[in-house]
mmCIF file of C-alpha atoms in Angstrom:
data_model
loop_
_atom_site.group_PDB
_atom_site.id
_atom_site.type_symbol
_atom_site.label_atom_id
_atom_site.label_comp_id
_atom_site.label_asym_id
_atom_site.label_seq_id
_atom_site.Cartn_x
_atom_site.Cartn_y
_atom_site.Cartn_z
ATOM 1 C CA MET A 24 18.168 -10.059 0.245
ATOM 2 C CA ASP A 25 18.676 -9.805 -3.163
ATOM 3 C CA GLY A 26 15.527 -9.247 -5.302
ATOM 4 C CA THR A 27 13.027 -8.369 -2.522
ATOM 5 C CA GLU A 28 10.980 -5.122 -2.336
ATOM 6 C CA GLY A 29 11.219 -3.438 1.140
ATOM 7 C CA ASN A 30 9.414 -0.495 2.379
ATOM 8 C CA ALA A 31 9.512 0.422 6.355
ATOM 9 C CA GLY A 32 7.520 2.089 8.777
ATOM 10 C CA GLN A 33 3.950 2.179 7.041
ATOM 11 C CA PRO A 34 0.689 1.837 8.375
ATOM 12 C CA GLY A 35 -1.862 -0.234 6.917
ATOM 13 C CA PRO A 36 -1.371 -3.980 6.625
ATOM 14 C CA ALA A 37 1.911 -3.555 8.441
ATOM 15 C CA GLU A 38 -0.345 -2.306 11.691
ATOM 16 C CA ARG A 39 -1.848 -5.709 11.231
ATOM 17 C CA SER A 40 1.109 -7.873 11.528
ATOM 18 C CA HIS A 41 0.750 -8.995 15.309
ATOM 19 C CA ARG A 42 -2.341 -10.826 15.947
ATOM 20 C CA SER A 43 -3.815 -12.038 19.024
ATOM 21 C CA SER A 44 -6.716 -13.602 17.323
ATOM 22 C CA VAL A 45 -7.605 -14.720 14.027
ATOM 23 C CA SER A 46 -10.489 -15.028 11.760
ATOM 24 C CA SER A 47 -9.871 -18.086 9.800
ATOM 25 C CA VAL A 48 -10.565 -19.610 6.565
ATOM 26 C CA GLY A 49 -10.176 -23.068 8.373
ATOM 27 C CA THR A 50 -11.128 -24.342 11.593
ATOM 28 C CA ARG A 51 -9.726 -23.295 15.147
ATOM 29 C CA ALA A 52 -8.270 -26.249 15.063
ATOM 30 C CA SER A 53 -6.924 -26.286 11.948
ATOM 31 C CA VAL A 54 -5.227 -22.953 12.657
ATOM 32 C CA ALA A 55 -4.004 -24.099 15.758
ATOM 33 C CA ALA A 56 -2.550 -27.500 13.818
ATOM 34 C CA ALA A 57 -1.066 -25.334 10.795
ATOM 35 C CA ASP A 58 2.720 -25.401 10.207
ATOM 36 C CA VAL A 59 2.031 -21.909 8.465
ATOM 37 C CA LEU A 60 -0.552 -18.974 8.820
ATOM 38 C CA VAL A 61 -0.799 -17.049 5.477
ATOM 39 C CA TYR A 62 -3.238 -13.658 6.074
ATOM 40 C CA LEU A 63 -5.229 -12.272 3.679
ATOM 41 C CA ALA A 64 -6.114 -8.388 2.917
ATOM 42 C CA ASP A 65 -9.062 -8.973 5.006
ATOM 43 C CA ASP A 66 -7.598 -10.415 8.286
ATOM 44 C CA THR A 67 -8.778 -13.971 7.187
ATOM 45 C CA VAL A 68 -6.059 -16.480 7.656
ATOM 46 C CA VAL A 69 -5.315 -19.604 5.490
ATOM 47 C CA PRO A 70 -3.726 -21.930 7.719
ATOM 48 C CA LEU A 71 -1.305 -24.565 5.742
ATOM 49 C CA ALA A 72 -0.121 -27.894 7.192
ATOM 50 C CA VAL A 73 3.187 -28.408 4.871
ATOM 51 C CA GLU A 74 6.373 -30.904 5.078
ATOM 52 C CA ASN A 75 10.161 -29.222 5.232
ATOM 53 C CA LEU A 76 8.871 -26.168 5.793
ATOM 54 C CA PRO A 77 12.748 -24.300 6.316
ATOM 55 C CA SER A 78 13.021 -25.382 2.316
ATOM 56 C CA LEU A 79 9.997 -24.426 1.217
ATOM 57 C CA SER A 80 10.168 -21.591 -1.585
ATOM 58 C CA ALA A 81 7.408 -18.422 -1.856
ATOM 59 C CA HIS A 82 6.437 -20.265 -4.950
ATOM 60 C CA GLU A 83 5.501 -23.551 -3.093
ATOM 61 C CA LEU A 84 3.675 -22.003 -0.585
ATOM 62 C CA HIS A 85 1.581 -19.350 -3.013
ATOM 63 C CA ARG A 86 0.630 -22.265 -4.901
ATOM 64 C CA ALA A 87 -0.687 -23.997 -1.534
ATOM 65 C CA VAL A 88 -2.472 -20.794 -0.974
ATOM 66 C CA ARG A 89 -4.149 -20.919 -4.437
ATOM 67 C CA GLU A 90 -5.055 -24.387 -4.030
ATOM 68 C CA VAL A 91 -7.039 -23.727 -0.516
ATOM 69 C CA LEU A 92 -8.908 -20.743 -1.980
ATOM 70 C CA GLN A 93 -9.595 -22.281 -5.427
ATOM 71 C CA LEU A 94 -8.171 -19.363 -7.181
ATOM 72 C CA PRO A 95 -7.365 -19.179 -11.087
ATOM 73 C CA ASP A 96 -4.244 -19.169 -12.548
ATOM 74 C CA ILE A 97 -4.285 -15.433 -13.027
ATOM 75 C CA ALA A 98 -3.788 -15.382 -9.167
ATOM 76 C CA LEU A 99 -0.238 -16.420 -10.029
ATOM 77 C CA ASP A 100 0.543 -13.311 -11.269
ATOM 78 C CA ALA A 101 -1.666 -10.961 -9.369
ATOM 79 C CA PHE A 102 -0.384 -11.776 -5.922
ATOM 80 C CA ALA A 103 2.609 -12.293 -4.126
ATOM 81 C CA LEU A 104 3.705 -13.496 -0.715
ATOM 82 C CA TRP A 105 4.764 -10.780 1.663
ATOM 83 C CA LEU A 106 6.767 -10.470 4.758
ATOM 84 C CA VAL A 107 4.995 -7.896 6.958
ATOM 85 C CA SER A 108 5.818 -6.081 10.218
ATOM 86 C CA PRO A 109 5.361 -2.454 11.649
ATOM 87 C CA LEU A 110 8.782 -1.837 10.601
ATOM 88 C CA LEU A 111 9.217 -3.349 7.389
ATOM 89 C CA GLU A 112 7.468 -4.900 4.031
ATOM 90 C CA VAL A 113 9.073 -7.188 1.812
ATOM 91 C CA GLN A 114 7.556 -8.703 -1.369
ATOM 92 C CA LEU A 115 9.061 -12.350 -1.855
ATOM 93 C CA LYS A 116 10.752 -13.590 -5.180
ATOM 94 C CA PRO A 117 9.389 -17.237 -5.795
ATOM 95 C CA LYS A 118 12.450 -18.494 -5.173
ATOM 96 C CA HIS A 119 13.032 -17.166 -1.619
ATOM 97 C CA GLN A 120 12.237 -19.159 1.372
ATOM 98 C CA PRO A 121 9.913 -17.496 3.919
ATOM 99 C CA TYR A 122 11.020 -19.246 6.977
ATOM 100 C CA LYS A 123 14.563 -18.395 6.454
ATOM 101 C CA LEU A 124 13.711 -14.910 5.616
ATOM 102 C CA GLY A 125 11.749 -15.069 8.969
ATOM 103 C CA ARG A 126 14.667 -16.180 10.958
ATOM 104 C CA GLN A 127 16.657 -13.467 9.380
ATOM 105 C CA TRP A 128 14.285 -10.643 10.270
ATOM 106 C CA PRO A 129 16.702 -8.792 12.683
ATOM 107 C CA GLU A 130 19.223 -8.684 10.066
ATOM 108 C CA LEU A 131 17.289 -7.296 7.531
ATOM 109 C CA LEU A 132 15.773 -4.706 10.071
ATOM 110 C CA LEU A 133 19.525 -3.121 10.974
ATOM 111 C CA ARG A 134 20.146 -3.400 7.145
ATOM 112 C CA PHE A 135 16.777 -1.387 5.843
ATOM 113 C CA THR A 136 15.580 0.380 8.712
ATOM 114 C CA ASP A 137 16.593 2.915 11.527
ATOM 115 C CA ALA A 138 14.472 1.459 14.204
ATOM 116 C CA PRO A 139 15.802 1.132 17.659
ATOM 117 C CA ALA A 140 17.246 -2.466 18.938
ATOM 118 C CA ASP A 141 14.645 -2.789 21.726
ATOM 119 C CA HIS A 142 11.741 -2.168 18.575
ATOM 120 C CA VAL A 143 14.016 -4.721 16.353
ATOM 121 C CA ALA A 144 14.200 -7.378 19.296
ATOM 122 C CA MET A 145 10.275 -7.053 19.327
ATOM 123 C CA ASP A 146 9.571 -6.951 15.727
ATOM 124 C CA GLU A 147 8.039 -10.249 14.407
ATOM 125 C CA PRO A 148 6.821 -10.233 10.784
ATOM 126 C CA SER A 149 3.701 -12.238 9.491
ATOM 127 C CA LEU A 150 3.573 -14.095 6.027
ATOM 128 C CA GLN A 151 0.882 -12.291 3.778
ATOM 129 C CA PHE A 152 -0.842 -12.867 0.436
ATOM 130 C CA ARG A 153 -1.063 -9.339 -1.491
ATOM 131 C CA ARG A 154 -0.888 -8.016 -4.508
ATOM 132 C CA ASN A 155 2.050 -8.371 -7.051
ATOM 133 C CA VAL A 156 3.445 -4.848 -7.234
ATOM 134 C CA PHE A 157 4.442 -5.687 -10.962
ATOM 135 C CA PHE A 158 0.956 -6.913 -11.863
ATOM 136 C CA PRO A 159 -0.040 -3.945 -14.333
ATOM 137 C CA LYS A 160 -3.228 -2.351 -13.912
ATOM 138 C CA ARG A 161 -4.346 -3.103 -17.210
ATOM 139 C CA ARG A 162 -4.329 -6.845 -16.470
ATOM 140 C CA GLU A 163 -6.848 -6.532 -13.712
ATOM 141 C CA LEU A 164 -9.406 -4.903 -15.653
ATOM 142 C CA GLN A 165 -9.423 -8.698 -17.737
ATOM 143 C CA ILE A 166 -9.944 -10.730 -14.307
ATOM 144 C CA HIS A 167 -13.605 -11.889 -13.791
ATOM 145 C CA ASP A 168 -13.270 -14.419 -10.716
ATOM 146 C CA GLU A 169 -15.072 -12.812 -8.153
ATOM 147 C CA GLU A 170 -12.875 -13.926 -5.674
ATOM 148 C CA VAL A 171 -9.735 -12.567 -6.996
ATOM 149 C CA LEU A 172 -11.659 -9.034 -7.444
ATOM 150 C CA ARG A 173 -12.635 -9.417 -4.003
ATOM 151 C CA LEU A 174 -9.239 -10.021 -2.444
ATOM 152 C CA LEU A 175 -8.348 -7.141 -4.973
ATOM 153 C CA TYR A 176 -10.926 -4.443 -3.210
ATOM 154 C CA GLU A 177 -10.087 -5.552 0.287
ATOM 155 C CA GLU A 178 -6.571 -4.633 0.022
ATOM 156 C CA ALA A 179 -7.399 -1.362 -2.021
ATOM 157 C CA LYS A 180 -9.853 -0.660 0.657
ATOM 158 C CA GLY A 181 -7.705 -0.998 3.335
ATOM 159 C CA ASN A 182 -4.821 1.419 2.050
ATOM 160 C CA VAL A 183 -7.649 3.937 1.432
ATOM 161 C CA LEU A 184 -9.021 3.521 4.953
ATOM 162 C CA ALA A 185 -5.632 4.130 6.611
ATOM 163 C CA ALA A 186 -4.793 6.980 4.239
ATOM 164 C CA ARG A 187 -2.043 5.264 2.533
ATOM 165 C CA TYR A 188 -3.347 6.265 -0.630
ATOM 166 C CA PRO A 189 -4.006 10.012 0.255
ATOM 167 C CA CYS A 190 -7.557 11.001 -1.616
ATOM 168 C CA ASP A 191 -9.678 14.126 -1.518
ATOM 169 C CA VAL A 192 -13.017 14.211 -0.122
ATOM 170 C CA GLU A 193 -14.945 13.336 -3.260
ATOM 171 C CA ASP A 194 -12.657 10.530 -4.180
ATOM 172 C CA CYS A 195 -13.343 9.178 -0.043
ATOM 173 C CA GLU A 196 -17.241 9.563 -0.664
ATOM 174 C CA ALA A 197 -17.103 7.874 -3.850
ATOM 175 C CA LEU A 198 -14.895 4.805 -2.766
ATOM 176 C CA GLY A 199 -16.825 4.715 0.788
ATOM 177 C CA ALA A 200 -20.106 4.894 -1.294
ATOM 178 C CA LEU A 201 -19.064 1.508 -3.027
ATOM 179 C CA VAL A 202 -17.832 -0.093 0.463
ATOM 180 C CA CYS A 203 -21.597 0.976 1.360
ATOM 181 C CA ARG A 204 -23.284 -0.993 -1.561
ATOM 182 C CA VAL A 205 -21.050 -4.094 -0.780
ATOM 183 C CA GLN A 206 -21.642 -3.976 2.771
ATOM 184 C CA LEU A 207 -25.281 -2.994 2.971
ATOM 185 C CA GLY A 208 -26.986 -3.958 -0.251
ATOM 186 C CA PRO A 209 -28.499 -1.935 -2.997
ATOM 187 C CA TYR A 210 -29.409 1.790 -1.440
ATOM 188 C CA GLN A 211 -32.820 2.505 -0.379
ATOM 189 C CA PRO A 212 -34.220 5.709 0.108
ATOM 190 C CA GLY A 213 -34.247 6.159 3.981
ATOM 191 C CA GLN A 214 -32.156 2.826 4.396
ATOM 192 C CA PRO A 215 -29.479 3.621 6.153
ATOM 193 C CA THR A 216 -30.340 7.017 7.578
ATOM 194 C CA ALA A 217 -27.143 9.203 8.278
ATOM 195 C CA CYS A 218 -27.258 8.385 11.996
ATOM 196 C CA THR A 219 -26.896 4.871 11.195
ATOM 197 C CA LEU A 220 -23.747 5.422 8.536
ATOM 198 C CA ARG A 221 -22.293 7.552 11.603
ATOM 199 C CA GLU A 222 -22.231 4.403 13.569
ATOM 200 C CA LYS A 223 -19.538 2.562 11.494
ATOM 201 C CA LEU A 224 -18.284 5.747 9.654
ATOM 202 C CA ASP A 225 -14.669 4.047 9.778
ATOM 203 C CA SER A 226 -15.570 1.343 7.594
ATOM 204 C CA PHE A 227 -16.376 3.524 4.908
ATOM 205 C CA LEU A 228 -14.219 6.500 5.341
ATOM 206 C CA PRO A 229 -10.490 7.384 6.439
ATOM 207 C CA ALA A 230 -10.153 8.191 10.091
ATOM 208 C CA HIS A 231 -9.222 11.797 9.266
ATOM 209 C CA LEU A 232 -12.948 12.287 7.908
ATOM 210 C CA CYS A 233 -14.617 10.504 10.817
ATOM 211 C CA LYS A 234 -13.410 13.038 13.439
ATOM 212 C CA ARG A 235 -15.567 15.260 15.095
ATOM 213 C CA GLY A 236 -15.207 18.256 16.937
ATOM 214 C CA HIS A 237 -16.696 21.395 17.957
ATOM 215 C CA GLY A 238 -15.550 24.762 18.438
ATOM 216 C CA LEU A 239 -12.688 26.879 16.421
ATOM 217 C CA PHE A 240 -9.996 24.456 16.696
ATOM 218 C CA ALA A 241 -12.261 21.755 15.178
ATOM 219 C CA ALA A 242 -13.096 23.962 12.513
ATOM 220 C CA LEU A 243 -9.265 25.053 11.707
ATOM 221 C CA ARG A 244 -8.669 21.416 11.675
ATOM 222 C CA GLY A 245 -11.223 20.766 8.946
ATOM 223 C CA ARG A 246 -10.097 23.602 6.864
ATOM 224 C CA GLY A 247 -10.826 22.398 3.101
ATOM 225 C CA ALA A 248 -13.689 20.094 4.040
ATOM 226 C CA LYS A 249 -16.500 21.250 2.210
ATOM 227 C CA ALA A 250 -20.166 20.779 3.700
ATOM 228 C CA GLY A 251 -21.703 17.393 3.521
ATOM 229 C CA THR A 252 -18.250 15.661 4.358
ATOM 230 C CA GLY A 253 -19.195 12.517 6.494
ATOM 231 C CA GLU A 254 -22.065 10.537 7.121
ATOM 232 C CA GLN A 255 -24.157 13.083 4.947
ATOM 233 C CA GLY A 256 -21.609 13.435 2.003
ATOM 234 C CA LEU A 257 -21.479 9.409 2.133
ATOM 235 C CA LEU A 258 -24.826 8.751 2.117
ATOM 236 C CA ASN A 259 -25.841 11.312 -1.198
ATOM 237 C CA ALA A 260 -22.653 9.327 -3.013
ATOM 238 C CA TYR A 261 -24.089 6.026 -1.878
ATOM 239 C CA GLY A 262 -27.609 7.067 -3.358
ATOM 240 C CA GLN A 263 -25.750 7.624 -6.783
ATOM 241 C CA VAL A 264 -23.906 4.055 -6.830
ATOM 242 C CA LYS A 265 -25.042 2.507 -10.118
ATOM 243 C CA GLU A 266 -26.401 -0.998 -10.224
ATOM 244 C CA ALA A 267 -25.298 -3.289 -12.832
ATOM 245 C CA VAL A 268 -27.505 -4.133 -15.762
ATOM 246 C CA GLY A 269 -29.694 -7.274 -14.626
ATOM 247 C CA SER A 270 -28.530 -7.553 -11.107
ATOM 248 C CA ASP A 271 -31.190 -7.810 -8.081
ATOM 249 C CA SER A 272 -31.137 -7.485 -4.637
ATOM 250 C CA GLU A 273 -31.616 -11.344 -3.922
ATOM 251 C CA HIS A 274 -29.043 -12.835 -1.679
ATOM 252 C CA GLY A 275 -26.027 -14.250 -3.228
ATOM 253 C CA ALA A 276 -26.222 -11.608 -6.469
ATOM 254 C CA SER A 277 -22.804 -11.224 -7.467
ATOM 255 C CA LEU A 278 -20.775 -8.173 -5.958
ATOM 256 C CA SER A 279 -18.249 -8.509 -8.863
ATOM 257 C CA PRO A 280 -19.492 -5.327 -10.453
ATOM 258 C CA HIS A 281 -19.130 -3.394 -7.136
ATOM 259 C CA TYR A 282 -15.472 -4.948 -6.728
ATOM 260 C CA ARG A 283 -14.440 -4.031 -10.263
ATOM 261 C CA ALA A 284 -16.080 -0.288 -9.925
ATOM 262 C CA TYR A 285 -14.004 0.205 -6.541
ATOM 263 C CA LEU A 286 -10.749 -0.919 -8.481
ATOM 264 C CA LEU A 287 -11.430 1.270 -11.458
ATOM 265 C CA LYS A 288 -11.523 4.196 -9.140
ATOM 266 C CA SER A 289 -8.764 3.278 -7.173
ATOM 267 C CA HIS A 290 -6.905 3.059 -10.398
ATOM 268 C CA GLU A 291 -7.211 6.871 -11.063
ATOM 269 C CA LEU A 292 -5.255 7.314 -7.622
ATOM 270 C CA PRO A 293 -1.493 7.465 -8.947
ATOM 271 C CA PHE A 294 -0.523 5.682 -5.877
ATOM 272 C CA TYR A 295 -2.673 2.559 -6.812
ATOM 273 C CA GLY A 296 -0.463 -0.693 -6.840
ATOM 274 C CA CYS A 297 2.508 0.731 -5.233
ATOM 275 C CA ALA A 298 5.599 -0.330 -3.205
ATOM 276 C CA PHE A 299 5.988 2.152 -0.238
ATOM 277 C CA PHE A 300 9.187 3.023 1.494
ATOM 278 C CA HIS A 301 10.028 5.396 4.243
ATOM 279 C CA GLY A 302 12.188 8.057 3.967
ATOM 280 C CA GLU A 303 13.094 12.002 4.928
ATOM 281 C CA VAL A 304 13.307 14.859 2.871
ATOM 282 C CA ASP A 305 14.775 18.257 3.917
ATOM 283 C CA LYS A 306 12.753 21.259 5.300
ATOM 284 C CA PRO A 307 13.038 24.582 3.641
ATOM 285 C CA ALA A 308 15.302 26.838 6.099
ATOM 286 C CA GLN A 309 12.747 28.980 7.944
ATOM 287 C CA GLY A 310 13.570 31.545 10.808
ATOM 288 C CA PHE A 311 16.270 33.877 11.620
ATOM 289 C CA LEU A 312 18.800 30.721 11.881
ATOM 290 C CA HIS A 313 17.491 29.101 8.632
ATOM 291 C CA ARG A 314 16.835 25.994 10.696
ATOM 292 C CA GLY A 315 15.309 23.530 8.482
ATOM 293 C CA GLY A 316 15.479 20.168 9.704
ATOM 294 C CA ARG A 317 13.919 17.181 8.232
ATOM 295 C CA LYS A 318 10.213 16.013 7.081
ATOM 296 C CA PRO A 319 9.276 12.025 6.944
ATOM 297 C CA VAL A 320 7.495 11.273 3.919
ATOM 298 C CA THR A 321 6.435 8.061 1.852
ATOM 299 C CA VAL A 322 8.200 7.221 -0.959
ATOM 300 C CA ALA A 323 5.607 5.220 -3.354
ATOM 301 C CA ILE A 324 7.145 3.426 -6.743
ATOM 302 C CA SER A 325 5.068 1.741 -9.408
ATOM 303 C CA LEU A 326 5.356 0.734 -12.913
ATOM 304 C CA GLU A 327 4.359 4.324 -14.239
ATOM 305 C CA GLY A 328 6.573 6.457 -11.698
ATOM 306 C CA VAL A 329 7.450 7.923 -8.202
ATOM 307 C CA HIS A 330 5.064 9.884 -5.886
ATOM 308 C CA VAL A 331 6.582 11.553 -2.528
ATOM 309 C CA ILE A 332 4.058 11.736 0.075
ATOM 310 C CA ASP A 333 4.019 13.665 3.524
ATOM 311 C CA SER A 334 3.895 10.914 6.050
ATOM 312 C CA ARG A 335 1.881 13.155 9.019
ATOM 313 C CA GLU A 336 -0.210 15.527 6.513
ATOM 314 C CA LYS A 337 -0.928 13.041 4.096
ATOM 315 C CA HIS A 338 -0.701 14.824 0.779
ATOM 316 C CA VAL A 339 1.675 14.586 -2.191
ATOM 317 C CA LEU A 340 4.807 16.632 -2.217
ATOM 318 C CA LEU A 341 5.954 15.392 -5.639
ATOM 319 C CA GLY A 342 4.615 13.242 -8.434
ATOM 320 C CA LEU A 343 6.854 12.046 -11.519
ATOM 321 C CA ARG A 344 6.235 9.498 -14.105
ATOM 322 C CA PHE A 345 9.430 8.156 -15.049
ATOM 323 C CA GLN A 346 10.039 9.608 -18.213
ATOM 324 C CA GLU A 347 10.106 13.307 -16.101
ATOM 325 C CA LEU A 348 12.953 12.427 -14.072
ATOM 326 C CA SER A 349 16.616 11.141 -13.879
ATOM 327 C CA TRP A 350 17.988 9.107 -10.522
ATOM 328 C CA ASP A 351 21.056 8.388 -8.613
ATOM 329 C CA HIS A 352 21.781 7.148 -5.131
ATOM 330 C CA THR A 353 24.906 6.897 -2.641
ATOM 331 C CA SER A 354 26.111 3.881 -1.894
ATOM 332 C CA PRO A 355 25.361 2.546 2.037
ATOM 333 C CA GLU A 356 29.074 2.832 2.731
ATOM 334 C CA GLU A 357 28.812 6.572 2.348
ATOM 335 C CA GLU A 358 27.885 8.848 5.157
ATOM 336 C CA GLU A 359 24.190 8.257 4.614
ATOM 337 C CA SER A 360 21.919 6.522 1.931
ATOM 338 C CA VAL A 361 20.483 8.995 -0.273
ATOM 339 C CA LEU A 362 18.358 8.385 -3.414
ATOM 340 C CA TRP A 363 18.443 11.416 -5.656
ATOM 341 C CA LEU A 364 15.564 12.427 -7.826
ATOM 342 C CA GLU A 365 16.306 15.131 -10.653
ATOM 343 C CA PHE A 366 13.307 16.543 -12.504
ATOM 344 C CA ASP A 367 12.429 19.618 -14.682
ATOM 345 C CA GLY A 368 10.383 22.654 -12.827
ATOM 346 C CA ASP A 369 10.195 26.367 -12.862
ATOM 347 C CA ASN A 370 11.195 29.438 -10.573
ATOM 348 C CA GLU A 371 8.380 32.092 -11.074
ATOM 349 C CA GLY A 372 7.796 31.125 -14.676
ATOM 350 C CA THR A 373 11.360 30.552 -15.348
ATOM 351 C CA PRO A 374 12.249 26.759 -16.210
ATOM 352 C CA VAL A 375 15.066 25.295 -14.132
ATOM 353 C CA ASN A 376 16.377 22.055 -12.953
ATOM 354 C CA LYS A 377 15.340 20.570 -9.680
ATOM 355 C CA LEU A 378 17.142 17.846 -7.621
ATOM 356 C CA LEU A 379 15.112 16.144 -4.552
ATOM 357 C CA LYS A 380 17.258 14.478 -1.916
ATOM 358 C CA ILE A 381 15.803 11.793 -0.121
ATOM 359 C CA TYR A 382 17.299 9.991 2.867
ATOM 360 C CA SER A 383 16.238 6.495 3.674
ATOM 361 C CA LYS A 384 17.870 3.368 4.568
ATOM 362 C CA GLN A 385 15.126 2.108 1.886
ATOM 363 C CA GLU A 386 17.396 3.251 -0.757
ATOM 364 C CA SER A 387 19.174 -0.075 -0.175
ATOM 365 C CA CYS A 388 15.938 -1.845 -1.074
ATOM 366 C CA PHE A 389 15.920 -0.110 -4.523
ATOM 367 C CA ASN A 390 19.374 -1.142 -5.073
ATOM 368 C CA SER A 391 18.562 -4.646 -4.768
ATOM 369 C CA SER A 392 15.039 -5.028 -5.218
ATOM 370 C CA HIS A 393 13.077 -5.385 -8.820
ATOM 371 C CA HIS A 394 12.211 -1.757 -8.174
ATOM 372 C CA ILE A 395 15.951 -0.858 -9.144
ATOM 373 C CA TYR A 396 14.879 -2.423 -12.687
ATOM 374 C CA MET A 397 12.107 -0.092 -12.902
ATOM 375 C CA LEU A 398 14.447 2.545 -12.560
ATOM 376 C CA ASP A 399 17.510 1.385 -14.449
ATOM 377 C CA ASN A 400 15.241 1.061 -17.861
ATOM 378 C CA ARG A 401 14.823 4.961 -17.230
ATOM 379 C CA LYS A 402 17.429 7.751 -17.313
ATOM 380 C CA LYS A 403 20.038 7.859 -14.600
ATOM 381 C CA ARG A 404 21.696 11.170 -14.017
ATOM 382 C CA LYS A 405 25.107 12.037 -15.348
ATOM 383 C CA GLY A 406 27.782 12.794 -13.671
ATOM 384 C CA GLY A 407 26.871 10.998 -10.320
ATOM 385 C CA THR A 408 25.474 12.653 -6.929
ATOM 386 C CA PRO A 409 27.005 16.221 -6.329
#
């Protein structure tokens, strides 16, 4: 699978891979007659009737999607086709043949994941039209087409709501307020009320900010959350959303300024536009027996750097720009696939050299994907792995 971008075990878009019903860009009849279904970030589907499906390239299918959606030329660079399942996500190169890769899916899962055989047997990818991980954020700022902005907005929103992009409360409320503006229109005092927002709070905020409870354990779970979190904090932020000059509340007014505002706010998050990979890191040794074990993590790689995120707690363990790190990797033939990150740190005020060991079959994806190109242009560790 040379040249693919893969990531395993991630929530969010992957969870929408197996769909029992679809909301279609076309009619249900066209979906039934389609040779290929391509899913968008908002769960709508583009049905395509094509010839010679087994030999069609991702580039040809990409062009067909753009024609159906009537997207401008910038969409060629801004979006890519992905094969996505709950176990693995792969960004396709233009030359790849999605049908053939789909047929090879069990082999890819065995190569790039640690999924048990019964999960591999049941897994099936969907073809998705998503943001290209190599599309620079600065070029996003030059986009004016509303449909392109909407698709980028929908994908970013999905990643925020799924907590794939870890955010603090203030960022979640600011982003959720822009979703309110898109879905509910301009803010009107008293409309909606906090009670109204509560009914569909999970459309605006990540699930962990929507949970409710009572008593001591709820208070402990909510430590760090300030007063006003939830519907009231969201309502306050909604009231502060600025309207574009010359905008009005009439039906059909452009939402582009609000899509753009959401993207601009998302650009402040260091994991925006990243490719995500599943892995594990060693836990610090604890207790009398010095048992540590491993912690599941998500490795997020962008054009700017690498972030390691605690998969359970959804907080960032380490964030480095490429100029701040050196890297190395073991080969799959060795005991375990490992990606090594070397960087400067400090120990009680003393500068030290630190080394993070990330266990992951996805390390093979770093080798066989464009992502290794990102790393190859940076500093590789001298002397190999320890």
